[in-house]
Tab-separated table of C-alpha atoms in Angstrom:
chain	number	residue	atom	x	y	z
A	150	MET	CA	-6.663	-2.396	-15.059
A	151	THR	CA	-8.483	0.546	-16.599
A	152	PRO	CA	-10.102	3.409	-14.673
A	153	GLU	CA	-13.472	1.869	-15.454
A	154	GLN	CA	-12.419	-1.509	-14.050
A	155	PHE	CA	-11.136	0.239	-10.942
A	156	GLN	CA	-14.476	1.942	-10.553
A	157	ALA	CA	-16.316	-1.425	-10.963
A	158	GLU	CA	-14.032	-3.033	-8.350
A	159	THR	CA	-14.297	-0.223	-5.782
A	160	GLY	CA	-17.737	1.267	-6.382
A	161	VAL	CA	-16.418	4.913	-6.290
A	162	SER	CA	-18.589	7.683	-7.770
A	163	ARG	CA	-17.996	9.244	-11.168
A	164	GLU	CA	-16.784	12.446	-9.449
A	165	THR	CA	-14.292	10.535	-7.370
A	166	LEU	CA	-13.076	8.635	-10.393
A	167	ASP	CA	-12.538	11.942	-12.246
A	168	ARG	CA	-10.430	13.254	-9.378
A	169	LEU	CA	-8.373	10.112	-9.359
A	170	ARG	CA	-7.931	10.356	-13.160
A	171	LEU	CA	-6.575	13.898	-12.593
A	172	TYR	CA	-4.214	12.491	-9.942
A	173	ALA	CA	-3.036	9.807	-12.392
A	174	ASP	CA	-2.477	12.365	-15.191
A	175	LEU	CA	-0.394	14.537	-12.896
A	176	LEU	CA	1.624	11.613	-11.724
A	177	GLU	CA	2.526	10.595	-15.335
A	178	LYS	CA	3.490	14.209	-16.088
A	179	TRP	CA	5.649	14.711	-12.966
A	180	GLN	CA	7.200	11.188	-13.335
A	181	GLN	CA	9.117	12.534	-16.383
A	182	ARG	CA	11.020	14.931	-14.040
A	183	ILE	CA	11.213	13.105	-10.742
A	184	ASN	CA	10.993	9.415	-9.848
A	185	LEU	CA	7.697	9.109	-8.049
A	186	VAL	CA	6.936	5.396	-8.618
A	187	GLY	CA	8.805	2.489	-10.238
A	188	PRO	CA	8.681	3.151	-14.011
A	189	ALA	CA	7.735	-0.441	-14.691
A	190	THR	CA	4.520	0.020	-12.590
A	191	LEU	CA	3.174	2.959	-14.652
A	192	PRO	CA	1.389	0.899	-17.338
A	193	ASP	CA	-0.559	-0.819	-14.522
A	194	LEU	CA	-1.039	2.361	-12.445
A	195	TRP	CA	-4.687	1.734	-11.656
A	196	ARG	CA	-4.096	-1.702	-10.084
A	197	ARG	CA	-0.617	-1.315	-8.684
A	198	HIS	CA	-1.163	2.091	-6.994
A	199	MET	CA	-4.747	3.193	-7.077
A	200	LEU	CA	-6.470	-0.086	-6.202
A	201	ASP	CA	-3.595	-1.031	-3.842
A	202	SER	CA	-4.311	2.186	-1.911
A	203	ALA	CA	-8.141	2.132	-2.202
A	204	GLN	CA	-8.471	-1.308	-0.711
A	205	LEU	CA	-7.732	0.237	2.681
A	206	TRP	CA	-10.962	2.315	2.540
A	207	PRO	CA	-13.347	-0.444	3.667
A	208	LEU	CA	-10.851	-1.409	6.458
A	209	LEU	CA	-10.913	2.070	8.080
A	210	PRO	CA	-12.825	2.567	11.265
A	211	PRO	CA	-16.297	3.988	10.559
A	212	GLU	CA	-16.317	7.847	10.139
A	213	VAL	CA	-12.570	8.107	10.914
A	214	PRO	CA	-11.864	11.844	11.306
A	215	ARG	CA	-8.153	11.898	10.678
A	216	LEU	CA	-5.377	9.740	9.167
A	217	ILE	CA	-1.610	10.024	9.055
A	218	ASP	CA	0.277	8.457	6.152
A	219	ILE	CA	3.990	8.093	6.791
A	220	GLY	CA	6.642	7.986	4.037
A	221	SER	CA	3.928	9.117	1.581
A	222	GLY	CA	6.124	9.235	-1.555
A	223	ALA	CA	3.817	9.770	-4.499
A	224	GLY	CA	0.784	9.776	-2.165
A	225	PHE	CA	-0.063	6.098	-1.878
A	226	PRO	CA	-2.136	5.271	0.054
A	227	GLY	CA	-2.797	8.483	1.955
A	228	LEU	CA	-3.722	10.822	-0.942
A	229	VAL	CA	-6.048	8.243	-2.458
A	230	LEU	CA	-7.815	7.794	0.865
A	231	ALA	CA	-8.257	11.623	1.118
A	232	ILE	CA	-9.845	11.723	-2.368
A	233	LEU	CA	-12.084	8.817	-1.342
A	234	GLY	CA	-13.368	10.842	1.643
A	235	VAL	CA	-11.210	10.773	4.801
A	236	PRO	CA	-11.874	14.302	6.114
A	237	GLU	CA	-8.327	15.145	7.299
A	238	VAL	CA	-5.181	13.381	5.932
A	239	HIS	CA	-1.640	14.263	6.980
A	240	LEU	CA	1.027	13.182	4.463
A	241	ILE	CA	4.572	12.936	5.850
A	242	GLU	CA	7.253	12.965	3.147
A	243	SER	CA	10.733	14.324	3.626
A	244	ASP	CA	11.634	14.627	-0.043
A	245	GLN	CA	10.859	18.247	-0.994
A	246	ARG	CA	10.164	17.520	-4.685
A	247	LYS	CA	7.710	14.785	-3.768
A	248	GLY	CA	6.137	17.187	-1.284
A	249	ALA	CA	5.615	19.751	-4.056
A	250	PHE	CA	3.938	17.059	-6.168
A	251	LEU	CA	1.614	16.066	-3.351
A	252	ARG	CA	0.642	19.732	-2.793
A	253	GLU	CA	-0.118	20.215	-6.445
A	254	VAL	CA	-2.277	17.065	-6.652
A	255	ALA	CA	-4.127	18.145	-3.499
A	256	ARG	CA	-4.682	21.633	-4.940
A	257	GLN	CA	-6.038	20.343	-8.294
A	258	THR	CA	-8.187	17.558	-6.840
A	259	GLY	CA	-9.468	19.465	-3.798
A	260	ALA	CA	-8.187	16.745	-1.425
A	261	THR	CA	-8.082	17.788	2.211
A	262	VAL	CA	-4.540	16.976	3.021
A	263	THR	CA	-1.641	18.619	4.901
A	264	VAL	CA	1.785	17.843	3.513
A	265	HIS	CA	4.584	17.722	6.095
A	266	SER	CA	7.979	17.974	4.351
A	267	ALA	CA	9.943	16.589	7.247
A	268	ARG	CA	11.411	13.377	8.633
A	269	ILE	CA	8.818	11.206	10.322
A	270	GLU	CA	10.797	11.273	13.611
A	271	ALA	CA	10.691	15.087	13.581
A	272	ILE	CA	6.880	15.289	13.632
A	273	ARG	CA	5.568	16.218	17.125
A	274	ASP	CA	2.155	17.075	18.596
A	275	LEU	CA	0.316	15.150	15.856
A	276	THR	CA	-1.676	12.005	16.382
A	277	ALA	CA	-4.475	10.190	14.576
A	278	PRO	CA	-6.650	7.129	15.106
A	279	VAL	CA	-5.239	5.574	11.938
A	280	VAL	CA	-1.633	5.509	10.658
A	281	THR	CA	-0.934	4.040	7.188
A	282	ALA	CA	2.258	3.131	5.286
A	283	ARG	CA	3.252	1.349	2.085
A	284	ALA	CA	6.679	0.061	1.006
A	285	LEU	CA	8.411	2.095	3.731
A	286	ALA	CA	10.225	-0.258	6.048
A	287	ALA	CA	10.168	-3.642	7.743
A	288	LEU	CA	7.593	-3.964	10.498
A	289	PRO	CA	9.887	-3.402	13.558
A	290	LYS	CA	11.083	-0.033	12.119
A	291	LEU	CA	7.570	0.776	10.886
A	292	LEU	CA	6.154	0.444	14.409
A	293	ASP	CA	8.980	2.596	15.808
A	294	LEU	CA	7.939	5.346	13.347
A	295	ALA	CA	4.155	4.903	13.567
A	296	VAL	CA	3.432	4.342	17.247
A	297	PRO	CA	4.386	7.902	18.427
A	298	LEU	CA	1.789	9.198	15.913
A	299	LEU	CA	-0.964	6.767	16.839
A	300	ALA	CA	-3.807	8.028	19.086
A	301	PRO	CA	-4.818	5.803	22.040
A	302	GLY	CA	-6.981	2.910	20.785
A	303	GLY	CA	-5.830	3.577	17.225
A	304	VAL	CA	-4.912	1.138	14.428
A	305	CYS	CA	-2.153	0.859	11.926
A	306	LEU	CA	-2.843	-0.279	8.380
A	307	PHE	CA	0.274	-1.399	6.502
A	308	LEU	CA	0.432	-2.738	2.978
A	309	LYS	CA	2.928	-5.568	3.213
A	310	GLY	CA	4.459	-8.386	1.151
A	311	GLN	CA	5.463	-12.003	1.390
A	312	ASN	CA	8.041	-11.495	4.171
A	313	ILE	CA	5.336	-10.761	6.709
A	314	VAL	CA	5.904	-13.856	8.931
A	315	GLU	CA	9.574	-12.963	9.461
A	316	GLU	CA	8.640	-9.299	10.050
A	317	LEU	CA	6.032	-10.166	12.670
A	318	THR	CA	8.482	-12.469	14.473
A	319	SER	CA	11.027	-9.762	14.586
A	320	ALA	CA	8.577	-7.032	15.659
A	321	ARG	CA	7.339	-9.143	18.562
A	322	LYS	CA	10.765	-8.971	20.111
A	323	THR	CA	10.178	-5.345	21.054
A	324	TRP	CA	6.453	-4.773	20.672
A	325	ILE	CA	3.199	-6.366	21.986
A	326	PHE	CA	0.260	-6.036	19.599
A	327	ASP	CA	-2.823	-7.696	18.083
A	328	GLU	CA	-2.897	-8.176	14.340
A	329	ASP	CA	-5.021	-9.547	11.547
A	330	ARG	CA	-4.354	-9.897	7.856
A	331	THR	CA	-6.433	-9.300	4.797
A	332	PRO	CA	-5.397	-10.655	1.400
A	333	SER	CA	-4.422	-7.967	-1.027
A	334	ARG	CA	-6.940	-7.189	-3.746
A	335	SER	CA	-4.186	-5.819	-6.001
A	336	ASP	CA	-1.298	-8.270	-5.534
A	337	SER	CA	-1.585	-12.045	-5.038
A	338	THR	CA	1.533	-12.076	-2.879
A	339	GLY	CA	0.605	-9.148	-0.704
A	340	LEU	CA	-1.689	-8.393	2.243
A	341	VAL	CA	-2.980	-5.595	4.402
A	342	LEU	CA	-1.729	-5.878	7.975
A	343	ARG	CA	-3.978	-4.349	10.620
A	344	VAL	CA	-2.119	-3.709	13.914
A	345	ARG	CA	-3.832	-2.543	17.131
A	346	GLU	CA	-3.339	-2.506	20.926
A	347	VAL	CA	0.342	-1.704	20.347
A	348	ARG	CA	2.619	-1.240	23.289
A	349	PRO	CA	6.350	-1.661	24.014
A	350	LYS	CA	7.382	-5.030	25.365
């Protein structure tokens, strides 16, 4: 997928596309020094990472004021969603070098993000109506990490793969929640899992 194909798929503005191009350029530069994404995914960066993240944008609640992205890594999906227009995004990433990368991308693209270089469990006094994660953990662990950060009535949006049925079964042993699934626009075997009304069993 090219940047132009990404733009056609998502309908982003030229200005937004230019900011995402800058992000992609920085990622390729920093990737030479630290492992930000799987090297095999770089040739397909716009589909595997940019579109994979941007597909969450239309699934967000209308005019969502704040979002927390846990285990942000190279910034997917949280940093992409900030560039697309979420007003306040908190990226939680314990790896200091990845944190430095995220801050540099935010500085150069003007994205309104706060980078927390800490373990997810250590973050206190911060909640948001949306919590996102990608490729971080199986659903039971993911909910353990996300729920303390989720504002009342909030939703979790998780990019998940083909083991989702087993993960849901396992998660329901300790959590009660409603969920729905949207087929992934970037991966034929993936989906977006939307979880809400989460409470301990």
